[in-house]
Amino acid sequence: LNELHLTIFDHFRLMRQQQKALNFYLDNCMSHEEVQATLENKSSIPLIAAHYQPEATSFPEGGDWSNHVDVVLRLRNLKVKGNIAYKEHPASWTFFEPIVGSTRVGMYRSIGYYQQLLDLGCKFLPPDYDLQIQSEKISWYLPISITGTLCVERSLAGLPSIYTGHPIHKNLPGTHSMDTIESYPDFCERVQIENQFNKKDVIEDL
């Protein structure tokens, strides 16, 4: 295979595209006050905890659901009618480091990508919004992650989560494959119940 060598101009072009995309995201973010007024008083809102991409945990480990747009489309097919929250991975903003130079982290972002998410009814959370995980206390959101370790953190707190793909934590108590869900509302009624499992159950399963 012939290795593709990027010129310095290619690196700047990629960083500029990424910067424009992230600025678009920030311009369309909800404020903390809007999140509190619109989302935090509800329950079981699906939340896409995004990866920075490209990244191996999205592809190939994400399997059939390595793209967040596809995940959102699947949620709509699973009868999600209302808002879908989306939180960008903070590492997407580290597209340049003084020592490394162009990191190429998060370059799979574009204005078109974010516009598709908006058109599908996603609400963007501020990048510094704290997804507080309080042990065994059901939160307003139910996270969906492409193989992410957020699912492990939630399990250790006695809370449910949804994953896509083939994570190493598959089948931990409280983690559910999106492929096994037929109706999101029915699924939430089953899993959004406090004290179904606890940290001891998770550790015993490891």
PDB file of C-alpha atoms in Angstrom, residues 23-100:
ATOM      1  CA  ASN A  23     -17.784  26.645  16.040  1.00  0.00           C
ATOM      2  CA  PHE A  24     -21.063  25.642  14.392  1.00  0.00           C
ATOM      3  CA  TYR A  25     -21.645  23.190  17.235  1.00  0.00           C
ATOM      4  CA  LEU A  26     -20.997  25.885  19.840  1.00  0.00           C
ATOM      5  CA  ASP A  27     -23.250  28.348  18.016  1.00  0.00           C
ATOM      6  CA  ASN A  28     -26.089  25.816  18.184  1.00  0.00           C
ATOM      7  CA  CYS A  29     -25.508  24.614  21.755  1.00  0.00           C
ATOM      8  CA  MET A  30     -28.128  24.997  24.418  1.00  0.00           C
ATOM      9  CA  SER A  31     -27.089  27.141  27.344  1.00  0.00           C
ATOM     10  CA  HIS A  32     -26.843  25.575  30.790  1.00  0.00           C
ATOM     11  CA  GLU A  33     -30.035  27.423  31.691  1.00  0.00           C
ATOM     12  CA  GLU A  34     -31.833  26.019  28.650  1.00  0.00           C
ATOM     13  CA  VAL A  35     -30.700  22.499  29.500  1.00  0.00           C
ATOM     14  CA  GLN A  36     -32.010  22.925  33.020  1.00  0.00           C
ATOM     15  CA  ALA A  37     -35.362  24.317  31.870  1.00  0.00           C
ATOM     16  CA  THR A  38     -35.915  22.029  28.869  1.00  0.00           C
ATOM     17  CA  LEU A  39     -34.302  18.684  29.682  1.00  0.00           C
ATOM     18  CA  GLU A  40     -33.454  18.280  33.350  1.00  0.00           C
ATOM     19  CA  ASN A  41     -37.109  18.232  34.410  1.00  0.00           C
ATOM     20  CA  LYS A  42     -37.790  15.168  32.239  1.00  0.00           C
ATOM     21  CA  SER A  43     -36.679  11.545  32.364  1.00  0.00           C
ATOM     22  CA  SER A  44     -35.256   8.908  30.035  1.00  0.00           C
ATOM     23  CA  ILE A  45     -34.146  11.360  27.354  1.00  0.00           C
ATOM     24  CA  PRO A  46     -31.675   9.524  25.117  1.00  0.00           C
ATOM     25  CA  LEU A  47     -28.265  11.157  25.193  1.00  0.00           C
ATOM     26  CA  ILE A  48     -25.593  10.453  22.605  1.00  0.00           C
ATOM     27  CA  ALA A  49     -22.271  10.535  24.448  1.00  0.00           C
ATOM     28  CA  ALA A  50     -20.166  11.119  21.344  1.00  0.00           C
ATOM     29  CA  HIS A  51     -16.680   9.841  20.637  1.00  0.00           C
ATOM     30  CA  TYR A  52     -14.029  11.880  18.964  1.00  0.00           C
ATOM     31  CA  GLN A  53     -13.576  10.370  15.524  1.00  0.00           C
ATOM     32  CA  PRO A  54     -11.775   8.733  13.802  1.00  0.00           C
ATOM     33  CA  GLU A  55     -11.085   6.329  16.655  1.00  0.00           C
ATOM     34  CA  ALA A  56     -10.905   2.536  16.839  1.00  0.00           C
ATOM     35  CA  THR A  57     -13.631   2.319  19.486  1.00  0.00           C
ATOM     36  CA  SER A  58     -16.049   3.712  16.886  1.00  0.00           C
ATOM     37  CA  PHE A  59     -14.719   1.777  13.923  1.00  0.00           C
ATOM     38  CA  PRO A  60     -14.300  -1.161  13.749  1.00  0.00           C
ATOM     39  CA  GLU A  61     -15.465  -1.826  17.347  1.00  0.00           C
ATOM     40  CA  GLY A  62     -18.721   0.040  16.754  1.00  0.00           C
ATOM     41  CA  GLY A  63     -19.864  -2.630  14.318  1.00  0.00           C
ATOM     42  CA  ASP A  64     -22.994  -1.635  12.405  1.00  0.00           C
ATOM     43  CA  TRP A  65     -23.423   1.515  14.512  1.00  0.00           C
ATOM     44  CA  SER A  66     -20.105   3.341  14.203  1.00  0.00           C
ATOM     45  CA  ASN A  67     -21.722   6.606  13.080  1.00  0.00           C
ATOM     46  CA  HIS A  68     -23.706   8.797  15.473  1.00  0.00           C
ATOM     47  CA  VAL A  69     -26.127   9.853  12.728  1.00  0.00           C
ATOM     48  CA  ASP A  70     -27.013   6.191  12.177  1.00  0.00           C
ATOM     49  CA  VAL A  71     -27.514   5.785  15.928  1.00  0.00           C
ATOM     50  CA  VAL A  72     -29.945   8.715  15.982  1.00  0.00           C
ATOM     51  CA  LEU A  73     -31.844   7.301  12.999  1.00  0.00           C
ATOM     52  CA  ARG A  74     -32.097   3.981  14.824  1.00  0.00           C
ATOM     53  CA  LEU A  75     -33.466   5.713  17.926  1.00  0.00           C
ATOM     54  CA  ARG A  76     -36.159   7.343  15.788  1.00  0.00           C
ATOM     55  CA  ASN A  77     -37.056   3.887  14.467  1.00  0.00           C
ATOM     56  CA  LEU A  78     -37.302   2.724  18.080  1.00  0.00           C
ATOM     57  CA  LYS A  79     -40.156   5.225  18.643  1.00  0.00           C
ATOM     58  CA  VAL A  80     -38.192   8.077  20.193  1.00  0.00           C
ATOM     59  CA  LYS A  81     -40.463  11.023  19.396  1.00  0.00           C
ATOM     60  CA  GLY A  82     -39.021  13.839  21.494  1.00  0.00           C
ATOM     61  CA  ASN A  83     -35.616  15.391  22.009  1.00  0.00           C
ATOM     62  CA  ILE A  84     -32.361  13.494  21.665  1.00  0.00           C
ATOM     63  CA  ALA A  85     -29.470  15.093  23.529  1.00  0.00           C
ATOM     64  CA  TYR A  86     -25.996  15.068  22.006  1.00  0.00           C
ATOM     65  CA  LYS A  87     -22.751  15.897  23.797  1.00  0.00           C
ATOM     66  CA  GLU A  88     -19.564  16.238  21.792  1.00  0.00           C
ATOM     67  CA  HIS A  89     -16.411  14.622  23.132  1.00  0.00           C
ATOM     68  CA  PRO A  90     -14.175  17.334  24.671  1.00  0.00           C
ATOM     69  CA  ALA A  91     -11.090  15.856  22.973  1.00  0.00           C
ATOM     70  CA  SER A  92     -12.522  17.012  19.637  1.00  0.00           C
ATOM     71  CA  TRP A  93     -11.211  20.469  20.514  1.00  0.00           C
ATOM     72  CA  THR A  94      -7.606  19.270  20.867  1.00  0.00           C
ATOM     73  CA  PHE A  95      -6.954  19.362  17.131  1.00  0.00           C
ATOM     74  CA  PHE A  96      -3.550  20.947  17.674  1.00  0.00           C
ATOM     75  CA  GLU A  97      -0.885  20.414  20.321  1.00  0.00           C
ATOM     76  CA  PRO A  98       2.369  22.441  20.507  1.00  0.00           C
ATOM     77  CA  ILE A  99       4.583  19.343  20.644  1.00  0.00           C
ATOM     78  CA  VAL A 100       2.577  16.961  18.447  1.00  0.00           C
TER      79      VAL A 100
END
